[in-house]
Short mmCIF file of C-alpha atoms in Angstrom, two decimals:
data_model
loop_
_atom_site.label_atom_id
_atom_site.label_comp_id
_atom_site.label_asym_id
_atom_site.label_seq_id
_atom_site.Cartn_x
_atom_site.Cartn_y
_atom_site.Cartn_z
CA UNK A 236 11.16 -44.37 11.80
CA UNK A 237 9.92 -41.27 12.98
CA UNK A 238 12.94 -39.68 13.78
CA UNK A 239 13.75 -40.66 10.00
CA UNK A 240 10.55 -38.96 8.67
CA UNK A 241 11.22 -36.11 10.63
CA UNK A 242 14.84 -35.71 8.90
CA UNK A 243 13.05 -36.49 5.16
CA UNK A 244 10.75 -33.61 6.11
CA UNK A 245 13.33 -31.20 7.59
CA UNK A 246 15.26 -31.60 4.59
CA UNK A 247 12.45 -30.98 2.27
CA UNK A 248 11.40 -27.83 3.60
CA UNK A 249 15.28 -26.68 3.46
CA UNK A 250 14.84 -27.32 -0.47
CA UNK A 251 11.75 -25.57 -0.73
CA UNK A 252 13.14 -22.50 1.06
CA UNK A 253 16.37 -22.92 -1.17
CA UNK A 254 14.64 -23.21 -4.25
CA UNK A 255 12.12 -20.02 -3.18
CA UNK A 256 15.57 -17.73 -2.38
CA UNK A 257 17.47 -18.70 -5.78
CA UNK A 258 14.00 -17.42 -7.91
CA UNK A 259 13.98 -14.35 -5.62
CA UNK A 260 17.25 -14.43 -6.26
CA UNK A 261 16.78 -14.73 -10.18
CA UNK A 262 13.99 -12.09 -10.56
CA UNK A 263 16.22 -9.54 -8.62
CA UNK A 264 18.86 -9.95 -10.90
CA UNK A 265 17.10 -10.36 -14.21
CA UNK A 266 15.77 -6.72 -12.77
CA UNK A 267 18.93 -5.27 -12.81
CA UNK A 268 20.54 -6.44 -15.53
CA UNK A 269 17.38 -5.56 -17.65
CA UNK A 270 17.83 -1.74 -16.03
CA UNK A 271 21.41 -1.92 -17.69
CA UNK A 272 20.47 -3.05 -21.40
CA UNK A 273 17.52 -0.59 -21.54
CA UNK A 274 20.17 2.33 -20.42
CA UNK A 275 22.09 1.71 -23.27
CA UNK A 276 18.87 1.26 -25.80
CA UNK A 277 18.10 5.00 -23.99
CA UNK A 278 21.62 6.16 -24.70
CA UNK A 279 21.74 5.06 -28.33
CA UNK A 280 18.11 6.60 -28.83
CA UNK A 281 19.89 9.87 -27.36
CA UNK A 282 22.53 9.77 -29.79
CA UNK A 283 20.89 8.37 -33.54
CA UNK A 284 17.32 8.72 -32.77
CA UNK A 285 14.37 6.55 -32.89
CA UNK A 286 13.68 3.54 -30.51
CA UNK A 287 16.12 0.65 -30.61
CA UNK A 288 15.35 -2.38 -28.39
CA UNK A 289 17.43 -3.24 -25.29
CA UNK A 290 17.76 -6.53 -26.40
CA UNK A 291 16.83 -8.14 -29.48
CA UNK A 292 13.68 -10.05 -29.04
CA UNK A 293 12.29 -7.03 -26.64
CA UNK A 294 8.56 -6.04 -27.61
CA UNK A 295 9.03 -2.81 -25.94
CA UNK A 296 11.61 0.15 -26.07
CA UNK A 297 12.27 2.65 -23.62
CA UNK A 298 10.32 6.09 -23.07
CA UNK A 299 11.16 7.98 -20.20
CA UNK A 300 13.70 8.35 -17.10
CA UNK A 301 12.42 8.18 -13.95
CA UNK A 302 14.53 9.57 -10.69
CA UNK A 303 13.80 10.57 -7.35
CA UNK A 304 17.25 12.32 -5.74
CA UNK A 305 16.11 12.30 -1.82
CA UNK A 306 16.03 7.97 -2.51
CA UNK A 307 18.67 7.64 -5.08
CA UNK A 308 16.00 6.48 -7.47
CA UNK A 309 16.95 6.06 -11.32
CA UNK A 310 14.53 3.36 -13.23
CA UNK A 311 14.42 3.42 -17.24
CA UNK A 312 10.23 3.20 -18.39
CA UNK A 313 9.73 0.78 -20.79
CA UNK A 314 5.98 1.28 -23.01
CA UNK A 315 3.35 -0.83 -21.56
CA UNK A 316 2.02 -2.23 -18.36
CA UNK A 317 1.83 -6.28 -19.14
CA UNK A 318 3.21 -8.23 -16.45
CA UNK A 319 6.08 -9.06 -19.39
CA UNK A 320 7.10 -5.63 -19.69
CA UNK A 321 6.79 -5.30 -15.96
CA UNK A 322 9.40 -7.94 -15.38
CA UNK A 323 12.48 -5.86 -16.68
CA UNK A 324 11.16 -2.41 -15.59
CA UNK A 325 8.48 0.11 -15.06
CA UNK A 326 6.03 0.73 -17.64
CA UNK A 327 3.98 3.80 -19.21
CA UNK A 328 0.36 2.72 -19.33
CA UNK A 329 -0.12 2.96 -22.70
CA UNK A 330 -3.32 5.76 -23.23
CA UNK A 331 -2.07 7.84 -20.77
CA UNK A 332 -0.51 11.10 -20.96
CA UNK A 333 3.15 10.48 -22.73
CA UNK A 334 6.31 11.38 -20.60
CA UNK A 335 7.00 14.40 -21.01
CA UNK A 336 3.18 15.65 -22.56
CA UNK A 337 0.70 17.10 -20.93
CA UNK A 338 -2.32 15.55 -18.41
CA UNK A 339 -1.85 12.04 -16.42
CA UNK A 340 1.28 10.15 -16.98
CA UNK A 341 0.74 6.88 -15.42
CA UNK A 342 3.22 4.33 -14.56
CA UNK A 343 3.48 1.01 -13.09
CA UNK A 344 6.10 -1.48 -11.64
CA UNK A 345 6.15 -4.22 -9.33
CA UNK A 346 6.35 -3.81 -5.47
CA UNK A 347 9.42 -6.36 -4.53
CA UNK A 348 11.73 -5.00 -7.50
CA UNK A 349 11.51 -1.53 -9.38
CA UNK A 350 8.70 0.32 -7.34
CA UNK A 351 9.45 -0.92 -3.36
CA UNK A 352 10.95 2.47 -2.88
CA UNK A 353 7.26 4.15 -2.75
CA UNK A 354 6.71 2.82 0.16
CA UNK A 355 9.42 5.49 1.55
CA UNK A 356 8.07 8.09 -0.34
CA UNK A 357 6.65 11.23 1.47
CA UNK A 358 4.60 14.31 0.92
CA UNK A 359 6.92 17.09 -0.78
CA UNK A 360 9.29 14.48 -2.44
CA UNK A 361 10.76 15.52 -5.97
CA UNK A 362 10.21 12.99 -8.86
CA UNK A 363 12.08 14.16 -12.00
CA UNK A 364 10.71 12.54 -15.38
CA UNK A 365 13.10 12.75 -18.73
CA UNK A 366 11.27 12.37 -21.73
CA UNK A 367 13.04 10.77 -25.11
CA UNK A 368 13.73 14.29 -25.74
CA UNK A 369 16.38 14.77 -22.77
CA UNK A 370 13.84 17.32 -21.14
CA UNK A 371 13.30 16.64 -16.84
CA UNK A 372 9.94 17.29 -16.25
CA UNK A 373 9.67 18.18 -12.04
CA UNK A 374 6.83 16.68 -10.21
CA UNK A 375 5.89 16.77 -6.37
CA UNK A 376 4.74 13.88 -4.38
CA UNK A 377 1.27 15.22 -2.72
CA UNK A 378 -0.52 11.62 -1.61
CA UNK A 379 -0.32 8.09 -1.00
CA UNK A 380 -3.70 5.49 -0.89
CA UNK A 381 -4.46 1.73 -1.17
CA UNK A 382 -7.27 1.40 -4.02
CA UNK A 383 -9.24 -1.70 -4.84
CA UNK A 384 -7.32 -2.77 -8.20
CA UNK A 385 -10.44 -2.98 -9.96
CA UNK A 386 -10.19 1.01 -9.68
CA UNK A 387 -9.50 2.60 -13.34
CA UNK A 388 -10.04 6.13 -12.49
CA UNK A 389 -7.26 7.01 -10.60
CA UNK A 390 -5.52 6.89 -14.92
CA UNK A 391 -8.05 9.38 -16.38
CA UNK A 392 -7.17 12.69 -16.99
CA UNK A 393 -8.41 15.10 -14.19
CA UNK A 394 -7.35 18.53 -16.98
CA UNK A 395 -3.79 18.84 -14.94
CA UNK A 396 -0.53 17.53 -15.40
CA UNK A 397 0.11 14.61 -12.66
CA UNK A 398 2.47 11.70 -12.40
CA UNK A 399 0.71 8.23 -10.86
CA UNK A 400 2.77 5.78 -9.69
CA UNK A 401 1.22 2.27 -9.16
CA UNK A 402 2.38 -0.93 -7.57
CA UNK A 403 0.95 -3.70 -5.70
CA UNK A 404 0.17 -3.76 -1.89
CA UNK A 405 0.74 -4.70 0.41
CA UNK A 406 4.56 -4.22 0.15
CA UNK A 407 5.27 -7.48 2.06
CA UNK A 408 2.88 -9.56 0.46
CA UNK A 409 4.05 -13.43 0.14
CA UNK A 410 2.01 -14.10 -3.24
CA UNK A 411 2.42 -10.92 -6.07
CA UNK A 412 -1.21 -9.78 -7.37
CA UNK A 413 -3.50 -9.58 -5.24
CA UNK A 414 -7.31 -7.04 -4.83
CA UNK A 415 -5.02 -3.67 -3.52
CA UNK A 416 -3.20 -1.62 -5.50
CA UNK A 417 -0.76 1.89 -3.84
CA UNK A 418 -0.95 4.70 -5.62
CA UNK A 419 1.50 7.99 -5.53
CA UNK A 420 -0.03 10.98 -7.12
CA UNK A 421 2.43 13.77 -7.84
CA UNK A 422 1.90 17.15 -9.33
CA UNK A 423 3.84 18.42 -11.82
CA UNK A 424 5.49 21.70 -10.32
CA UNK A 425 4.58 25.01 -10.62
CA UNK A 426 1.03 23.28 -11.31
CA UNK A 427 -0.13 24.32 -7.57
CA UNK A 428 0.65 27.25 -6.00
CA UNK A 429 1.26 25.74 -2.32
CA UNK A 430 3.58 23.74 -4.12
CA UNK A 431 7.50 24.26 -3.57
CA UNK A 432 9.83 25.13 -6.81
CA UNK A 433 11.48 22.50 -8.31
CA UNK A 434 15.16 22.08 -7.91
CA UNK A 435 17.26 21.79 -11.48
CA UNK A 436 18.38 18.00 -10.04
CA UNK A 437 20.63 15.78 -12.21
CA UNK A 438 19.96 12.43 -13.32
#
């Protein structure tokens, strides 16, 4: 009987941790494939204008590219930061700076999909921002801290031109959410004079 219970149990947790992989699984690949269809909403912007959806029922259209060469980084923004937007890419927190404008440009993505590579970032890293326009705006990573997510000012405008990059922390959290959010600031270049030129990087 108890070896019995002990197999029931065994076998249980072996579904759980199945079940747990195939929506890890699921949300990965929903990530990517959402990447793809907002490409080609960006490319058709490009070519006739105005903001077509990536997919038909979409409440959001894309508004920037966002790269970082040293970490073969290349995410389409979507408009908005609602954990629906979220799911399928990045997104410009709307009454912020737009991509491409002038003051804080702030953007947010989740930590286990679009946004775990800032965790590698570093001090001096480029970050290249295309508006809707086709124009690469240059920024330089300058810092890296873990604020209380309660924490609004870090998306004012300080009266310079700044990229902020926000996900969730800790990176290897089990549960998404939680009271911590990291934050890359980056300046955009030329905006500091300690600051090193930016490169003419492609996309």
């Amino acid at each position: 009987m108890k070896k019995r219970a002990l197999r029931v149990s065994a076998l249980l947790l072996a579904l759980v941790g199945l079940g747990q992989a195939a929506q890890a699984g699921y949300i990965h690949a929903k990530a990517v494939l959402a990447q793809v269809l907002i490409q080609r909403a960006w490319a058709e912007a490009g070519r006739s204008g105005g903001s077509p959806r990536p997919w038909p029922w979409a409440d959001t259209t894309p508004v920037a590219r966002l790269g970082v060469p040293a970490h073969r980084v290349d995410l389409m923004v979507l408009e908005g930061g609602s954990g629906r937007t979220l799911a399928f890419g990045p997104g410009h927190v709307t009454g912020t700076a737009r991509p491409g404008g002038h003051g804080n440009v702030v953007i947010g993505g989740h930590r286990d999909t679009h946004f775990r590579f800032l965790k590698d970032l570093r001090p001096g890293d480029l970050v290249l921002l295309q508006d809707p326009s086709g124009d690469r705006i240059g920024y330089v990573m300058t810092s890296a801290e873990v604020v209380d997510r309660e924490r609004s000012d870090v998306q004012r405008d300080f009266g310079d031109d700044r990229l902020t990059l926000i996900t969730c922390f800790p990176f290897d959290a089990v549960r998404p959410g939680g009271p911590e959010r990291y934050v890359v600031t980056a300046m955009r270049c030329g905006g500091l004079r300690h600051l090193p030129a930016c490169q003419p990087e492609q996309m």
